[in-house]
Structures are given as structure tokens and as C-alpha cells.
Short mmCIF file of C-alpha atoms in Angstrom, two decimals:
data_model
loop_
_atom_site.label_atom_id
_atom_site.label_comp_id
_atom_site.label_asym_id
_atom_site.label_seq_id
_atom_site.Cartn_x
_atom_site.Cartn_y
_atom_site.Cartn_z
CA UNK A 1 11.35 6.40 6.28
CA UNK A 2 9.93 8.37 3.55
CA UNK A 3 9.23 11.47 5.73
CA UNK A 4 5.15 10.57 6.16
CA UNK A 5 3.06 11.09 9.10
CA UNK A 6 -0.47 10.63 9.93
CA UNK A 7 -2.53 11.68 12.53
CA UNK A 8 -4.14 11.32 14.73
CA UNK A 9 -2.71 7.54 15.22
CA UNK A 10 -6.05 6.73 17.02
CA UNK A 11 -8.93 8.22 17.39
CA UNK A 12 -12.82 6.75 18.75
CA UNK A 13 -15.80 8.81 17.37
CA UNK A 14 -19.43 8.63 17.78
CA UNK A 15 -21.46 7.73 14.76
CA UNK A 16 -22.81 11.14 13.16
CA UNK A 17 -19.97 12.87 13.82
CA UNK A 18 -17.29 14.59 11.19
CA UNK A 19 -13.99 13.25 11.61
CA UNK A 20 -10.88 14.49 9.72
CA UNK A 21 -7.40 12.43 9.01
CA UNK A 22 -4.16 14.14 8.61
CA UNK A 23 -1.75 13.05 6.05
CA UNK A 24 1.54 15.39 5.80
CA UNK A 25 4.41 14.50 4.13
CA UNK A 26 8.05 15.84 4.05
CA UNK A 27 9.60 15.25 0.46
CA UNK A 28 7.43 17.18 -1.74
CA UNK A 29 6.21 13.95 -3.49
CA UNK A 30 3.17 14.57 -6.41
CA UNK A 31 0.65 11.78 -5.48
CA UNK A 32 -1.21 11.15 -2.35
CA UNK A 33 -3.65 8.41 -2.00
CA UNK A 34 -6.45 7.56 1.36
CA UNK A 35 -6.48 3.69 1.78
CA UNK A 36 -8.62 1.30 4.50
CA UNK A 37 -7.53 -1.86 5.16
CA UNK A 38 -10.12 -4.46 6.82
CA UNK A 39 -9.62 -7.92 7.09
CA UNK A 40 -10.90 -10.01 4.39
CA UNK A 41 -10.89 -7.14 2.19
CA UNK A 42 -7.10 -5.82 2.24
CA UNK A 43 -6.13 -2.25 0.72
CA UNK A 44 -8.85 -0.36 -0.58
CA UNK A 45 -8.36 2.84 -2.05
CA UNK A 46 -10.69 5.38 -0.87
CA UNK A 47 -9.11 8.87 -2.64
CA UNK A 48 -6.40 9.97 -4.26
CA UNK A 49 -4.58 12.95 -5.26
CA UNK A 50 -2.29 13.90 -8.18
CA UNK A 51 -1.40 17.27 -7.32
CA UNK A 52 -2.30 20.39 -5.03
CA UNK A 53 -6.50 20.65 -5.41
CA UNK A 54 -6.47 17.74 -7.74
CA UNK A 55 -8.04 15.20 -6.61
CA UNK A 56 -9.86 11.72 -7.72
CA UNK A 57 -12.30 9.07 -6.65
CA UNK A 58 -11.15 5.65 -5.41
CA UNK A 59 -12.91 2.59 -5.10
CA UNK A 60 -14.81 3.00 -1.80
CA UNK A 61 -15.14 6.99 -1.61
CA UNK A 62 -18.68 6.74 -0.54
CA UNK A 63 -19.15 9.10 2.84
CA UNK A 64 -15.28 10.54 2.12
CA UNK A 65 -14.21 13.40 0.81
CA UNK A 66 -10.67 14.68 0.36
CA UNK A 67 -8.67 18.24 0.12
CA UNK A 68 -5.17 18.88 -0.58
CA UNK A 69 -4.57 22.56 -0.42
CA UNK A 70 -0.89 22.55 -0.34
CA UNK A 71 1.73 19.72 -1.45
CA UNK A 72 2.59 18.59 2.02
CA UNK A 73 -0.89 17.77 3.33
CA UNK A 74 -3.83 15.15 1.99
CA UNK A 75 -6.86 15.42 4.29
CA UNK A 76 -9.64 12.90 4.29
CA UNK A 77 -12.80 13.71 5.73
CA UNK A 78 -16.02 11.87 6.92
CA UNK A 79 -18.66 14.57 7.20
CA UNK A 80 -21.01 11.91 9.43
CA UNK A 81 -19.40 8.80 10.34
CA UNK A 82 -20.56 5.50 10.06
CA UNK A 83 -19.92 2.07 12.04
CA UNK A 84 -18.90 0.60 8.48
CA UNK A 85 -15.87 3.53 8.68
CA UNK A 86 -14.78 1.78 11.51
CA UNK A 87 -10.62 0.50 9.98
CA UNK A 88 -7.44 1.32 9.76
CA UNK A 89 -6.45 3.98 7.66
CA UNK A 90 -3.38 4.39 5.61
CA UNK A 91 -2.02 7.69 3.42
CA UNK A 92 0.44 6.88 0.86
CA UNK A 93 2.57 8.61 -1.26
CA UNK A 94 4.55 7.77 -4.53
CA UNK A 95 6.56 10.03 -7.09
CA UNK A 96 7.82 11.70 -9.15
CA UNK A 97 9.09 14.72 -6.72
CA UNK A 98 11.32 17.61 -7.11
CA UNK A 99 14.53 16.52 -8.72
CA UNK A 100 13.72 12.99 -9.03
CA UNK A 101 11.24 10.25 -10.66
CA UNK A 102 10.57 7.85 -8.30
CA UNK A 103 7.66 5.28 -8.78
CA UNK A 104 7.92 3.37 -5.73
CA UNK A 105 5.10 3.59 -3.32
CA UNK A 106 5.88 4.63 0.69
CA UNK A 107 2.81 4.61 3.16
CA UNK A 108 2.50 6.42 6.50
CA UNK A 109 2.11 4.27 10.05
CA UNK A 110 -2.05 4.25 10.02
CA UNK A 111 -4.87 5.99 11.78
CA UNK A 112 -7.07 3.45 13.85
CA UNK A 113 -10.60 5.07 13.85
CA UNK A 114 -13.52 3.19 16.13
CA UNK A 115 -17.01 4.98 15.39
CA UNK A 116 -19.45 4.19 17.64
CA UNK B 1 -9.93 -5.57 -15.04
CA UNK B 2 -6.93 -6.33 -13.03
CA UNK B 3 -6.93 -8.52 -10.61
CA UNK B 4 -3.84 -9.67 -8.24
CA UNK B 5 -4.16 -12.94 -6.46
CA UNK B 6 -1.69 -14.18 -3.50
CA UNK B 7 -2.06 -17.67 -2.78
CA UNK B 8 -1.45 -19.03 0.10
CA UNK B 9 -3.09 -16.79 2.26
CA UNK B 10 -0.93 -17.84 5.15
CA UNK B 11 2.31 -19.76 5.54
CA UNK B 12 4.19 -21.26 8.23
CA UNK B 13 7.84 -22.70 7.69
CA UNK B 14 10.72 -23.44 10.29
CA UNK B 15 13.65 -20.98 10.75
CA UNK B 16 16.68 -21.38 7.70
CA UNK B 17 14.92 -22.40 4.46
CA UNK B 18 14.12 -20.83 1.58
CA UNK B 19 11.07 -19.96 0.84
CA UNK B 20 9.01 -18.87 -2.22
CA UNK B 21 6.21 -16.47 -2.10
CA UNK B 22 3.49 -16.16 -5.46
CA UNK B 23 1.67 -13.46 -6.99
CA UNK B 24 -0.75 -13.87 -9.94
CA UNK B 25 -2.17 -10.62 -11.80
CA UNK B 26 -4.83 -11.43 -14.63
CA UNK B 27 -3.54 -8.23 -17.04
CA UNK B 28 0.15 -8.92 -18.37
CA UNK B 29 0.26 -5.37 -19.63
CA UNK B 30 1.63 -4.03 -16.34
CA UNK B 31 4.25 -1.08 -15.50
CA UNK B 32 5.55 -2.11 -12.60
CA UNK B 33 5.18 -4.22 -9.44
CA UNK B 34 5.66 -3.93 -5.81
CA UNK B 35 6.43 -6.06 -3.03
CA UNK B 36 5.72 -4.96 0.32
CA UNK B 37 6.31 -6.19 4.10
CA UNK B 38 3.51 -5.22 6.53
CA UNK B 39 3.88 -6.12 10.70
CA UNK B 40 0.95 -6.32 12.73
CA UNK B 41 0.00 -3.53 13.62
CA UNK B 42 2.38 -1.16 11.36
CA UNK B 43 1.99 0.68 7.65
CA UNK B 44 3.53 -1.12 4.69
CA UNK B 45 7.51 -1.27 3.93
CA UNK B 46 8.62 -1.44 0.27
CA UNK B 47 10.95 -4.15 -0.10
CA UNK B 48 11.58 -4.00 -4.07
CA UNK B 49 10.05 -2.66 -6.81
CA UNK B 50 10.25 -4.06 -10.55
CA UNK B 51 9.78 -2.26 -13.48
CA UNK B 52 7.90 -3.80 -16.26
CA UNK B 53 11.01 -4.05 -18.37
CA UNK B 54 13.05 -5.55 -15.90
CA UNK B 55 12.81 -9.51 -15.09
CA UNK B 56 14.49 -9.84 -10.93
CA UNK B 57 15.32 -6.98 -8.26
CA UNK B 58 17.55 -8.25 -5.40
CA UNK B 59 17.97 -6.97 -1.82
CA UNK B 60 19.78 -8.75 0.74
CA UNK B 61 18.29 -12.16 1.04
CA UNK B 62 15.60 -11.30 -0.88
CA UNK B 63 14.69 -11.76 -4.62
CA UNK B 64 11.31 -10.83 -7.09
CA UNK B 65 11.03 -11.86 -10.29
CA UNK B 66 8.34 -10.91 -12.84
CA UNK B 67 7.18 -13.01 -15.88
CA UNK B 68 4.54 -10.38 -17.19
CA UNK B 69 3.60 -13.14 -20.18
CA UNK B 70 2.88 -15.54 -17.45
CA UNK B 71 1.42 -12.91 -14.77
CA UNK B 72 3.37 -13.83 -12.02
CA UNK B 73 5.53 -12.97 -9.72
CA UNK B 74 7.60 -14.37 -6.75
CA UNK B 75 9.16 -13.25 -3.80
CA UNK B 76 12.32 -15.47 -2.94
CA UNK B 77 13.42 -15.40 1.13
CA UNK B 78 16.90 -16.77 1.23
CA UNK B 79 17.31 -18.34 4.91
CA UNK B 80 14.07 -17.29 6.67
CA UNK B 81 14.57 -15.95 10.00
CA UNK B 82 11.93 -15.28 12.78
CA UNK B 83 11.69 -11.98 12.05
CA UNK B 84 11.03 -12.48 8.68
CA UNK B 85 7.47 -12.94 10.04
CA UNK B 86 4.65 -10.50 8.83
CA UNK B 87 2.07 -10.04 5.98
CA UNK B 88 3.90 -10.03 2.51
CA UNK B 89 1.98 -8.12 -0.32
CA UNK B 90 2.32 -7.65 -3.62
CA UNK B 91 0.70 -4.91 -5.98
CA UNK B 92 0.72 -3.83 -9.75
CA UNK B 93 0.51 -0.67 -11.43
CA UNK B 94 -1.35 -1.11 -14.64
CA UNK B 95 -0.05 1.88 -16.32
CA UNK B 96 2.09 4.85 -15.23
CA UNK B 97 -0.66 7.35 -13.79
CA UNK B 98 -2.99 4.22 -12.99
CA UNK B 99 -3.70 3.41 -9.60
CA UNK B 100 -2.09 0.53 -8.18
CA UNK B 101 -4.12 -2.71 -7.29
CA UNK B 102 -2.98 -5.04 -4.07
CA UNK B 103 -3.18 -8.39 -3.60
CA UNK B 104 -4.57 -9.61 -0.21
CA UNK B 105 -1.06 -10.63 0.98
CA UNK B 106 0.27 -13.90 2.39
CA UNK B 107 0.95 -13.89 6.16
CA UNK B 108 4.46 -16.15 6.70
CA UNK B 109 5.28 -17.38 9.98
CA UNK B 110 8.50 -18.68 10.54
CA UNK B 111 8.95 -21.04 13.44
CA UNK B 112 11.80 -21.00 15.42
#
């Protein structure tokens, strides 16, 4: 357990609607990243983060959009959600961190998100 | 471009044998790979992590082994057990502030 949490866990939405995720981790790591997961498609990354209000584009960041205001928490953000942004969602987190250099990558449990 | 490749996509074996799990990656210039575990349902679990310098990482009764000149990896299971079962992924790091690229995993089944 790397000290990550995401929520909510699950959450169904209506299409047009702004939905935010909640990534918040415990162990001061430096990078954050958004991932989906789909079948057929695996891990895509959607946005990452390499610091507090630095932030970059992923593969798939079309109709996301990301803030990290403080080291603990990644947010990711659809401002009108689609059917298409129906997935699972994963935050992950990798080093280095306060005191250590750790490349190894440690992901939170998933948000399931349904948009209608 | 970097591409990772796991092939078979899914694998079904009985209960006590070893078993050997691949990964391909198209770009030998790598700076570390990943093996993960995922159960249905649940986030991904590190299992090891190889640096590009190194050549094996061991835990328990498993093993990965990198040949970067060959791109590949494997994932050795030392007597499979039923709860080995779940999705087995593997990912690469191109360089050290590079974004890491997954492989679409290889789901194992081990019957009992």
C-alpha cells in the first residue's frame, strides 16, 4: 500500500455534466499521472503531473483537464461528460519523494464512472 | 515509437507448474521495466521492477529478466497456485522523466 486513494470509487453521471476525480496521496511522491483502462485498449494515459501546478498532456486528454494545487492531490476533471468517458479510472504515482528516489510505479484502487 | 507487446493474451495452466510469461518492447533503449499483477476488479500491484542495467529481479516465486538487445522480457511463476490468477502486465519507461508505456497484459488462469 503506497498510501493512494481515489474517490469517489463509483460514481454514474448524466452526459453534459462536469464530473471531478479525486486522487490524494500520502507519501509526498513528485509525479501523478490520470489513466483509463477499457478493454481492448488497456492503460491509457490521460494526464500527468510532475510537480505542484505542473502539469502535461497524455495520450487521450481530449474533454480532461487536470489541477494539482498541492503535492497530495491530482484532480481530473470532465467539464461535460461524454458516453465515450464511460471506464475505469486509475491515478498513479511514482518517485522520487522526500528522502528517497524511487522509480517504481504504485496506482490507487480505480474510480468506475458510467455517463449516461 | 515504443511499443510493448504481451503475447498470449490469455493463459490457462493447471495448479504446480512453472510458467513463463513474455513481453516484447520494439525500442531497446529503455530505463527500466515493470511488471505488474492486476485482479478483476482492483488497481495494479507492482511485483518487480528492473532497472535497465540490471539483467533478473527475484521475489518469492517469482522471477523477470530483461534482455534490452533482444527487447524482451519474462516473467517466471515458480509453482503456480490458484491465486496466482489475474491480469499480468508489463510496462517500460523509455527514459527517466518519460512516461511509461503498458502492454495489454496476459490474463493467466490457473486451474485447480
Amino acid at each position: 500500500d503506497a498510501g493512494i486513494t481515489q474517490s469517489p470509487r463509483h460514481k454514474v453521471t448524466e452526459t453534459g455534466t462536469p464530473v471531478t476525480l479525486r486522487c490524494h496521496q500520502t507519501e509526498n511522491h513528485r509525479y501523478m499521472y490520470w489513466y483509463r483502462q477499457d478493454p481492448g485498449h488497456g492503460l491509457r494515459l490521460i494526464h500527468y503531473s510532475y510537480g505542484v501546478k505542473d502539469t502535461d498532456k497524455g495520450e487521450v486528454s481530449d474533454g480532461y483537464s487536470v489541477s494539482r494545487s498541492k503535492t497530495e492531490d491530482f484532480l481530473l476533471t470532465l467539464e461535460s461528460a461524454t458516453s465515450s468517458q464511460t471506464s475505469v479510472y486509475f491515478c498513479a504515482i511514482s518517485g522520487p519523494r522526500t528522502g528517497e528516489n524511487t522509480d517504481t510505479q504504485y496506482f490507487g484502487p480505480g474510480t468506475r464512472l458510467t455517463v449516461l | 515509437k515504443q511499443e510493448v507487446t504481451q503475447i498470449p493474451a490469455a493463459l490457462s495452466v493447471p495448479e504446480g507448474e512453472n510458467l513463463v510469461l513474455n513481453c516484447s518492447f520494439t525500442d531497446s533503449a529503455i530505463y527500466n521495466l515493470q511488471w505488474f499483477r492486476q485482479d478483476p476488479g482492483k488497481g495494479l500491484t507492482s511485483l518487480l521492477l528492473i532497472q535497465s542495467s540490471q539483467r533478473e529481479q527475484t521475489s518469492g516465486r517469482l522471477n523477470a529478466s530483461l534482455d534490452k538487445s533482444s527487447g524482451r522480457s519474462t516473467l517466471y511463476i515458480a509453482a503456480s497456485q490458484p491465486g496466482d490468477s489475474a491480469t499480468y502486465l508489463c510496462a517500460v519507461r523509455p527514459g527517466r522523466d518519460d512516461k511509461i508505456i503498458f502492454g495489454k497484459g496476459t490474463r493467466l488462469h490457473i486451474l485447480p
